[in-house]
Short mmCIF file of C-alpha atoms in Angstrom, two decimals:
data_model
loop_
_atom_site.label_atom_id
_atom_site.label_comp_id
_atom_site.label_asym_id
_atom_site.label_seq_id
_atom_site.Cartn_x
_atom_site.Cartn_y
_atom_site.Cartn_z
CA MET A 1 -13.11 21.03 25.59
CA ALA A 2 -10.20 19.05 26.96
CA TYR A 3 -9.91 16.52 24.14
CA SER A 4 -7.00 16.94 21.74
CA GLU A 5 -5.97 14.30 19.22
CA LEU A 6 -2.51 15.09 17.87
CA ILE A 7 -1.07 12.98 15.07
CA LYS A 8 1.84 14.98 13.76
CA ASN A 9 3.86 12.16 12.23
CA PHE A 10 2.05 9.34 10.46
CA GLU A 11 5.36 7.54 9.85
CA LYS A 12 5.45 6.81 13.59
CA ILE A 13 2.01 5.21 13.28
CA ARG A 14 3.24 3.06 10.37
CA ASP A 15 6.24 1.96 12.40
CA TYR A 16 4.23 1.05 15.50
CA MET A 17 1.55 -0.82 13.61
CA ARG A 18 4.07 -2.88 11.65
CA GLU A 19 6.50 -3.79 14.40
CA PHE A 20 4.16 -4.22 17.35
CA TYR A 21 0.79 -5.09 15.84
CA ILE A 22 1.34 -6.62 12.39
CA TYR A 23 4.46 -8.69 12.98
CA GLY A 24 3.73 -9.01 16.69
CA PHE A 25 7.28 -9.82 17.77
CA LYS A 26 8.08 -6.77 19.90
CA SER A 27 7.01 -6.11 23.44
CA ARG A 28 6.80 -2.87 25.41
CA GLU A 29 10.25 -3.58 26.84
CA ASP A 30 11.73 -3.72 23.32
CA TYR A 31 10.75 -0.14 22.59
CA THR A 32 13.85 1.97 23.16
CA LYS A 33 13.46 4.85 20.68
CA LYS A 34 11.56 7.00 23.19
CA SER A 35 10.05 6.61 26.62
CA ALA A 36 7.73 3.78 27.64
CA ARG A 37 5.05 6.42 28.08
CA SER A 38 5.32 7.25 24.36
CA TYR A 39 4.71 3.59 23.60
CA ASP A 40 1.66 3.56 25.90
CA ASP A 41 0.22 6.68 24.25
CA GLU A 42 0.52 5.18 20.78
CA ARG A 43 -0.79 1.82 21.97
CA ARG A 44 -3.95 3.41 23.35
CA ARG A 45 -4.46 5.37 20.15
CA ILE A 46 -4.04 2.37 17.85
CA GLU A 47 -6.12 0.06 20.00
CA SER A 48 -8.97 2.59 19.89
CA TRP A 49 -9.03 1.96 16.13
CA LEU A 50 -8.45 -1.79 16.26
CA GLY A 51 -9.93 -2.83 19.59
CA GLY A 52 -11.96 -5.73 18.20
CA TYR A 53 -8.97 -7.19 16.39
CA MET A 54 -6.37 -7.20 19.16
CA ALA A 55 -4.82 -10.28 20.74
CA PHE A 56 -1.72 -10.93 22.83
CA ARG A 57 0.63 -13.65 23.96
CA HIS A 58 3.20 -13.88 26.72
CA THR A 59 6.79 -14.75 25.84
CA GLY A 60 10.02 -14.80 27.79
CA GLU A 61 10.59 -11.19 26.70
CA GLY A 62 7.20 -9.95 27.87
CA LYS A 63 3.68 -9.40 26.56
CA ASN A 64 3.39 -9.16 22.78
CA VAL A 65 0.30 -7.47 21.34
CA PHE A 66 -0.73 -8.09 17.74
CA ILE A 67 -3.63 -7.87 15.32
CA SER A 68 -5.58 -11.10 14.91
CA VAL A 69 -7.80 -11.20 11.82
CA ASP A 70 -9.87 -14.09 10.48
CA ASN A 71 -10.50 -13.60 6.77
CA ARG A 72 -13.71 -15.59 7.05
CA SER A 73 -15.28 -12.96 9.27
CA VAL A 74 -13.41 -9.71 8.52
CA ILE A 75 -14.74 -8.23 5.30
CA PHE A 76 -13.39 -4.68 5.53
CA ASN A 77 -9.78 -3.75 6.24
CA PRO A 78 -9.61 -2.36 9.82
CA LEU A 79 -6.30 -0.61 9.07
CA HIS A 80 -8.20 1.96 6.98
CA ASN A 81 -9.14 3.50 10.32
CA ALA A 82 -5.58 4.75 10.70
CA TRP A 83 -6.17 7.21 7.85
CA LYS A 84 -9.44 8.45 9.31
CA ALA A 85 -7.76 9.87 12.40
CA LYS A 86 -6.60 13.44 12.00
CA SER A 87 -4.60 16.00 13.93
CA PHE A 88 -7.06 18.49 15.35
CA THR A 89 -7.63 20.78 18.32
CA ASP A 90 -10.72 21.97 20.15
CA LYS A 91 -10.85 25.03 17.85
CA ASP A 92 -10.90 22.74 14.81
CA ILE A 93 -13.90 20.88 16.23
CA VAL A 94 -15.81 24.08 16.96
CA LEU A 95 -15.11 25.59 13.54
CA HIS A 96 -16.02 22.38 11.75
CA PHE A 97 -19.53 22.19 13.14
CA CYS A 98 -20.17 25.92 13.23
CA ILE A 99 -19.13 26.59 9.62
CA LEU A 100 -21.03 23.62 8.19
CA ASP A 101 -24.15 24.57 10.15
CA ILE A 102 -23.95 28.21 9.04
CA LEU A 103 -23.76 27.13 5.39
CA ALA A 104 -26.21 24.23 5.73
CA ASP A 105 -29.09 26.18 4.12
CA GLY A 106 -27.18 26.32 0.82
CA SER A 107 -26.48 30.05 0.97
CA ALA A 108 -23.21 31.64 -0.16
CA GLN A 109 -21.58 33.81 2.49
CA GLY A 110 -18.40 35.81 2.86
CA VAL A 111 -15.72 35.24 5.46
CA THR A 112 -16.95 38.18 7.59
CA GLU A 113 -20.50 36.85 7.72
CA ILE A 114 -19.29 33.38 8.59
CA SER A 115 -16.97 34.78 11.30
CA ASP A 116 -19.87 36.73 12.79
CA GLY A 117 -21.96 33.56 12.75
CA VAL A 118 -19.25 31.62 14.59
CA ALA A 119 -18.98 34.39 17.18
CA GLU A 120 -22.75 34.25 17.66
CA TYR A 121 -22.55 30.51 18.35
CA LEU A 122 -19.72 30.97 20.85
CA SER A 123 -21.59 33.72 22.70
CA HIS A 124 -24.08 31.10 23.89
CA THR A 125 -21.44 28.68 25.21
CA ASP A 126 -18.82 28.52 27.93
CA THR A 127 -16.06 28.02 25.35
CA PRO A 128 -12.92 29.68 26.79
CA PHE A 129 -11.61 31.16 23.55
CA GLU A 130 -12.50 33.44 20.66
CA VAL A 131 -12.02 32.76 16.95
CA ASP A 132 -10.80 35.65 14.80
CA GLU A 133 -11.51 36.20 11.12
CA SER A 134 -8.07 35.10 9.93
CA THR A 135 -8.54 31.71 11.62
CA VAL A 136 -11.93 31.29 9.94
CA ARG A 137 -10.38 32.26 6.60
CA LYS A 138 -7.70 29.57 6.96
CA LYS A 139 -10.30 26.94 7.81
CA LEU A 140 -12.42 27.95 4.80
CA LYS A 141 -9.35 27.69 2.56
CA GLU A 142 -8.56 24.23 3.96
CA TYR A 143 -12.13 22.99 3.41
CA THR A 144 -12.16 24.44 -0.11
CA GLU A 145 -9.01 22.46 -0.95
CA LEU A 146 -10.61 19.35 0.53
CA GLY A 147 -13.73 19.85 -1.57
CA ILE A 148 -16.05 20.15 1.43
CA ILE A 149 -17.04 23.67 0.44
CA ARG A 150 -16.48 25.69 -2.74
CA SER A 151 -15.63 29.34 -3.29
CA GLU A 152 -17.00 31.72 -5.90
CA LYS A 153 -16.15 35.30 -6.89
CA ALA A 154 -18.63 38.07 -6.13
CA GLY A 155 -17.01 41.29 -7.31
CA ARG A 156 -13.78 41.60 -5.34
CA SER A 157 -14.95 39.26 -2.58
CA LEU A 158 -15.01 35.48 -2.16
CA LEU A 159 -18.19 33.74 -1.13
CA TYR A 160 -18.34 30.20 0.25
CA ARG A 161 -21.06 27.57 0.08
CA ILE A 162 -21.40 23.85 0.76
CA ALA A 163 -20.07 21.83 -2.18
CA GLU A 164 -22.83 19.93 -3.92
CA SER A 165 -22.36 16.44 -5.30
CA ASN A 166 -24.42 14.88 -8.07
CA VAL A 167 -22.85 11.46 -7.59
CA ASP A 168 -25.33 8.74 -6.66
CA VAL A 169 -23.15 7.10 -4.01
CA PRO A 170 -25.56 4.17 -3.27
CA SER A 171 -25.38 3.04 -6.90
CA TRP A 172 -21.60 2.69 -6.54
CA GLU A 173 -21.53 0.94 -3.17
CA ASP A 174 -20.78 -2.54 -4.55
CA ALA A 175 -17.88 -1.21 -6.60
CA ALA A 176 -16.62 0.80 -3.63
CA ALA A 177 -16.81 -2.26 -1.36
CA TYR A 178 -14.67 -4.30 -3.76
CA TYR A 179 -12.28 -1.44 -4.53
CA SER A 180 -11.71 -0.67 -0.84
CA GLU A 181 -10.19 -4.11 -0.26
CA GLU A 182 -8.52 -4.98 -3.56
CA ALA A 183 -7.02 -1.80 -5.01
CA PRO A 184 -4.27 0.62 -4.05
CA PHE A 185 -5.84 3.68 -2.38
CA GLY A 186 -8.62 1.40 -1.16
CA VAL A 187 -9.10 3.77 1.75
CA ILE A 188 -10.93 6.07 -0.69
CA GLY A 189 -13.53 3.36 -1.17
CA SER A 190 -13.71 2.97 2.60
CA TYR A 191 -14.48 6.69 2.96
CA LEU A 192 -17.30 6.37 0.41
CA LEU A 193 -18.77 3.43 2.28
CA ASP A 194 -18.78 5.49 5.48
CA ARG A 195 -21.43 7.66 3.85
CA GLN A 196 -23.79 4.69 3.64
CA ASP A 197 -26.03 3.49 6.45
CA GLU A 198 -24.72 -0.03 5.92
CA ALA A 199 -21.85 -1.23 3.73
CA PRO A 200 -22.53 -4.25 1.48
CA GLU A 201 -20.92 -7.49 2.64
CA HIS A 202 -20.92 -9.33 -0.68
CA PHE A 203 -17.22 -10.16 -0.88
CA SER A 204 -14.84 -12.41 0.99
CA TYR A 205 -11.19 -12.98 0.21
CA LYS A 206 -8.93 -15.98 0.21
CA HIS A 207 -5.90 -13.66 0.21
CA HIS A 208 -6.77 -10.41 1.95
CA TYR A 209 -3.76 -8.09 2.01
CA LEU A 210 -4.42 -5.65 4.86
CA LEU A 211 -1.01 -4.27 5.77
CA HIS A 212 -0.28 -2.33 2.62
CA THR A 213 -2.91 0.32 3.18
CA LEU A 214 -0.35 1.87 5.55
CA ASP A 215 1.83 2.66 2.52
CA THR A 216 -0.86 4.70 0.76
CA GLN A 217 0.80 8.08 1.37
CA VAL A 218 4.13 6.86 0.00
CA LEU A 219 2.39 5.53 -3.10
CA PHE A 220 0.48 8.79 -3.57
CA ASP A 221 3.59 10.98 -3.24
CA ALA A 222 5.47 8.86 -5.77
CA LEU A 223 2.59 8.90 -8.27
CA CYS A 224 2.34 12.69 -8.01
CA ALA A 225 6.05 12.95 -8.84
CA MET A 226 5.65 10.53 -11.74
CA LYS A 227 2.76 12.55 -13.16
CA GLU A 228 4.92 15.68 -13.14
CA LYS A 229 8.00 13.81 -14.45
CA ARG A 230 10.02 14.66 -11.34
CA CYS A 231 12.86 12.84 -9.67
CA VAL A 232 12.42 12.13 -5.96
CA ASP A 233 14.55 11.91 -2.84
CA ILE A 234 13.54 8.91 -0.79
CA VAL A 235 14.55 7.86 2.69
CA ASN A 236 14.64 4.08 2.74
CA PHE A 237 15.02 1.87 5.81
CA SER A 238 17.25 -1.17 5.38
CA ILE A 239 15.87 -4.01 7.50
CA ARG A 240 19.05 -6.01 7.14
CA LYS A 241 21.35 -3.16 8.19
CA ASP A 242 18.88 -1.50 10.58
CA ALA A 243 19.70 1.90 9.12
CA GLU A 244 18.16 4.60 6.95
CA HIS A 245 19.65 5.63 3.60
CA GLU A 246 18.82 8.51 1.26
CA HIS A 247 18.53 7.96 -2.50
CA ARG A 248 17.80 10.25 -5.42
CA VAL A 249 15.89 8.28 -8.04
CA TYR A 250 13.52 8.71 -10.94
CA PRO A 251 10.30 6.72 -10.23
CA LEU A 252 9.24 4.49 -13.13
CA ARG A 253 6.65 1.85 -12.23
CA PHE A 254 4.93 0.05 -9.39
CA TYR A 255 4.76 -3.72 -9.02
CA ILE A 256 2.36 -5.54 -6.71
CA SER A 257 2.95 -9.20 -5.84
CA THR A 258 -0.02 -11.47 -6.52
CA GLN A 259 1.40 -13.90 -3.95
CA THR A 260 2.03 -11.58 -0.99
CA GLY A 261 0.36 -8.29 -1.92
CA ARG A 262 3.70 -6.57 -1.24
CA GLU A 263 4.21 -3.35 -3.23
CA TYR A 264 7.45 -2.24 -4.90
CA LEU A 265 8.67 0.91 -6.60
CA LEU A 266 10.92 0.48 -9.63
CA ALA A 267 13.12 3.56 -10.01
CA TYR A 268 16.22 4.59 -11.90
CA HIS A 269 19.01 5.24 -9.39
CA TYR A 270 21.17 8.17 -10.48
CA LYS A 271 24.19 7.25 -8.37
CA PHE A 272 24.29 3.55 -9.29
CA ARG A 273 23.09 4.26 -12.86
CA LYS A 274 20.64 1.38 -13.08
CA PRO A 275 16.99 0.51 -12.30
CA MET A 276 16.40 -0.67 -8.73
CA PHE A 277 13.46 -1.88 -6.66
CA PHE A 278 12.38 -0.42 -3.32
CA ARG A 279 9.74 -1.98 -1.10
CA LEU A 280 7.08 0.59 -0.30
CA ASP A 281 6.82 -0.55 3.31
CA THR A 282 10.50 0.31 3.86
CA ILE A 283 10.27 3.81 2.36
CA ARG A 284 10.06 6.33 5.19
CA SER A 285 9.47 9.43 3.07
CA ILE A 286 9.39 10.73 -0.51
CA LYS A 287 10.17 14.31 -1.45
CA ALA A 288 9.66 15.54 -5.01
CA GLY A 289 12.71 17.05 -6.69
CA PRO A 290 13.26 18.90 -9.99
CA VAL A 291 11.62 17.92 -13.27
CA GLU A 292 13.64 15.29 -15.15
CA THR A 293 14.27 16.53 -18.69
CA LYS A 294 15.47 13.09 -19.82
CA HIS A 295 12.42 11.24 -18.52
CA GLU A 296 11.76 9.51 -21.87
CA LYS A 297 15.24 7.97 -21.72
CA TYR A 298 14.67 6.51 -18.24
CA GLU A 299 11.14 5.36 -19.06
CA GLY A 300 12.63 3.53 -22.03
CA PHE A 301 14.98 1.78 -19.59
CA ALA A 302 11.94 0.55 -17.64
CA VAL A 303 10.34 -0.99 -20.74
CA LYS A 304 13.55 -2.80 -21.64
CA PHE A 305 14.23 -3.82 -18.05
CA ASP A 306 10.74 -5.30 -17.65
CA GLU A 307 11.25 -7.70 -20.56
CA LYS A 308 13.39 -10.00 -18.39
CA LEU A 309 11.55 -9.63 -15.08
CA TRP A 310 9.60 -12.45 -13.52
CA GLY A 311 9.16 -10.94 -10.06
CA VAL A 312 11.34 -8.19 -8.58
CA SER A 313 14.62 -10.04 -8.11
CA THR A 314 17.43 -9.23 -10.52
CA GLY A 315 19.94 -11.75 -9.21
CA GLY A 316 23.37 -10.62 -8.13
CA ASP A 317 24.60 -9.01 -11.34
CA TYR A 318 21.56 -8.48 -13.61
CA SER A 319 22.59 -11.46 -15.74
CA VAL A 320 19.88 -13.48 -17.51
CA ASP A 321 18.93 -17.11 -16.76
CA HIS A 322 17.40 -19.35 -19.42
CA VAL A 323 14.55 -21.55 -18.15
CA GLU A 324 12.64 -24.42 -19.78
CA LEU A 325 9.72 -26.20 -18.08
CA THR A 326 8.31 -29.23 -19.92
CA LEU A 327 4.81 -30.39 -18.99
CA HIS A 328 2.63 -33.39 -19.85
CA VAL A 329 -1.02 -32.46 -20.39
CA GLU A 330 -3.88 -34.96 -20.78
CA ASP A 331 -6.67 -34.62 -23.37
CA ASN A 332 -9.16 -33.21 -20.85
CA GLU A 333 -6.72 -30.69 -19.35
CA SER A 334 -6.94 -27.79 -21.77
CA TYR A 335 -7.27 -25.54 -18.72
CA ILE A 336 -3.57 -26.19 -18.02
CA ILE A 337 -2.69 -24.69 -21.40
CA ASP A 338 -5.01 -21.78 -20.69
CA ARG A 339 -3.25 -21.22 -17.38
CA LEU A 340 0.18 -21.29 -19.03
CA GLU A 341 -0.94 -18.68 -21.55
CA ARG A 342 -2.41 -16.53 -18.79
CA GLU A 343 0.58 -16.72 -16.43
CA LYS A 344 3.57 -16.94 -18.78
CA ARG A 345 4.39 -13.22 -18.51
CA HIS A 346 7.32 -12.67 -20.87
CA GLY A 347 7.82 -16.36 -21.60
CA ARG A 348 6.46 -18.36 -24.52
CA ILE A 349 4.68 -21.71 -24.93
CA GLU A 350 6.04 -24.27 -27.41
CA PRO A 351 3.90 -27.36 -28.26
CA ILE A 352 6.07 -30.48 -28.51
CA ASP A 353 3.29 -32.93 -29.33
CA SER A 354 -0.42 -33.29 -28.53
CA HIS A 355 0.31 -34.00 -24.87
CA THR A 356 3.60 -32.18 -24.23
CA TYR A 357 4.24 -28.45 -23.94
CA LYS A 358 7.34 -26.47 -23.10
CA PHE A 359 7.42 -23.12 -21.32
CA VAL A 360 10.53 -21.11 -22.24
CA ALA A 361 11.69 -17.85 -20.66
CA ASP A 362 14.79 -15.73 -20.13
CA VAL A 363 14.67 -13.99 -16.75
CA TYR A 364 17.00 -12.21 -14.35
CA ASP A 365 16.54 -14.78 -11.58
CA ALA A 366 15.35 -18.32 -12.34
CA GLY A 367 14.90 -18.92 -8.62
CA GLU A 368 11.82 -16.70 -8.70
CA LEU A 369 10.01 -19.19 -10.97
CA LEU A 370 10.40 -22.13 -8.60
CA MET A 371 7.21 -21.59 -6.61
CA TRP A 372 5.21 -21.19 -9.81
CA ALA A 373 6.89 -24.22 -11.45
CA ARG A 374 6.18 -26.38 -8.38
CA SER A 375 2.47 -25.64 -8.75
CA PHE A 376 2.53 -27.92 -11.81
CA ILE A 377 3.93 -30.91 -9.88
CA GLY A 378 2.41 -34.12 -11.26
CA ARG A 379 2.64 -32.77 -14.79
CA VAL A 380 6.30 -31.70 -14.86
CA VAL A 381 8.42 -33.80 -17.22
CA LYS A 382 11.59 -31.76 -16.91
CA PHE A 383 12.85 -28.51 -15.39
CA GLU A 384 16.00 -27.08 -17.01
CA SER A 385 18.00 -23.89 -16.56
CA ASP A 386 21.55 -22.60 -16.87
CA ASN A 387 21.06 -21.49 -13.26
CA LYS A 388 22.24 -24.73 -11.63
CA PHE A 389 21.21 -23.60 -8.16
CA ALA A 390 17.59 -23.23 -9.30
CA VAL A 391 17.60 -26.69 -10.93
CA THR A 392 19.09 -28.34 -7.84
CA ARG A 393 16.60 -26.55 -5.58
CA PHE A 394 13.66 -27.63 -7.73
CA TYR A 395 14.54 -31.31 -7.72
CA ASP A 396 15.52 -31.28 -4.04
CA ASP A 397 12.09 -29.86 -3.23
CA VAL A 398 10.40 -32.58 -5.29
CA ARG A 399 12.48 -35.28 -3.60
CA ARG A 400 11.69 -34.01 -0.10
CA MET A 401 8.00 -33.80 -0.94
CA ALA A 402 8.02 -37.37 -2.23
CA GLU A 403 9.75 -38.58 0.95
CA MET A 404 7.35 -36.62 3.14
CA TYR A 405 4.33 -38.28 1.56
CA GLY A 406 5.83 -41.77 1.42
CA GLY A 407 6.60 -41.78 -2.27
CA GLY A 408 10.20 -42.94 -1.91
CA GLU A 409 12.90 -41.53 -4.15
CA ALA A 410 11.79 -38.93 -6.71
#
């Protein structure tokens, strides 16, 4: 058995897939961290997962390879495949099939019986190695932790049998299909769908956020720390400075952008003594630290901090901007009022008269509201804020749009 698939560092996979295949702006010649052969090895591995979604273009710097996905035809996230590859050796393959076959009749057997069964299998093959009992024991322990098999006490011995499941997976396939594409940890839904002969193709997506499945491990590690009320040490990569930095923080909440799908961790930073945001796709690693005895204090900070958030920007100095957006609404446009109520977040709606409504909010960065405010163009009567830059930007955008479409001065 010559095949050996070794994935020892998933962070390297994340890095490759983002820089070379998602963003598509780096060529083989740009890779300087290791040898060109290392790049070729990873390229072959990734393209074996994503072969049907690969495209390339030639630039002055060389050949750029990237993922090309058409949301109209791609229903299931192909990046889930990255999590379904595993580090294994030829012994792992042999033990996997031998152990599951030995226990396939539903019997419960001890480690010695199973080891003897494996040896019996190998005696009929040309396999150039032997498997001892300690190796079988480790594999049984691993599969017990994974839930593939379960252990039970029999006197002073442990017996193992195939884990039974009473979950009717087919009855959940529609939910799993939706969950796999729309929720964090969607790869779990993808695993469930792999157990079906054919996954349902009921859903299509106008905004299909594929990239962020690569951040699943970071999200999981942070949630585990949050559950145990632990601080964490994170290694964060600064894109602007092209450098890694270590931070000790207390994780508080996660925020997911409805516009980009980008995921953020809000955490209290011990050194800077304030809440800060970290993009999950820039976090290289998370390591759980000691339990935080003052966790209620920091969680209280998060509640208070959230009251003035619109997105994830806090401006330069955490000061608050006052914003007022006045809209004209016709008699048959009650859906506009419904939308304001649905999307106002921490703002409030003030009726001026039967056709005029004012949205009022105090936020850390008024500039973050501009895209949302522009979506009401045609109904906007006035946009006001003590953030003069945001006001100027809003009206400049309206003026340029009017000029673009031949409307003259706005």
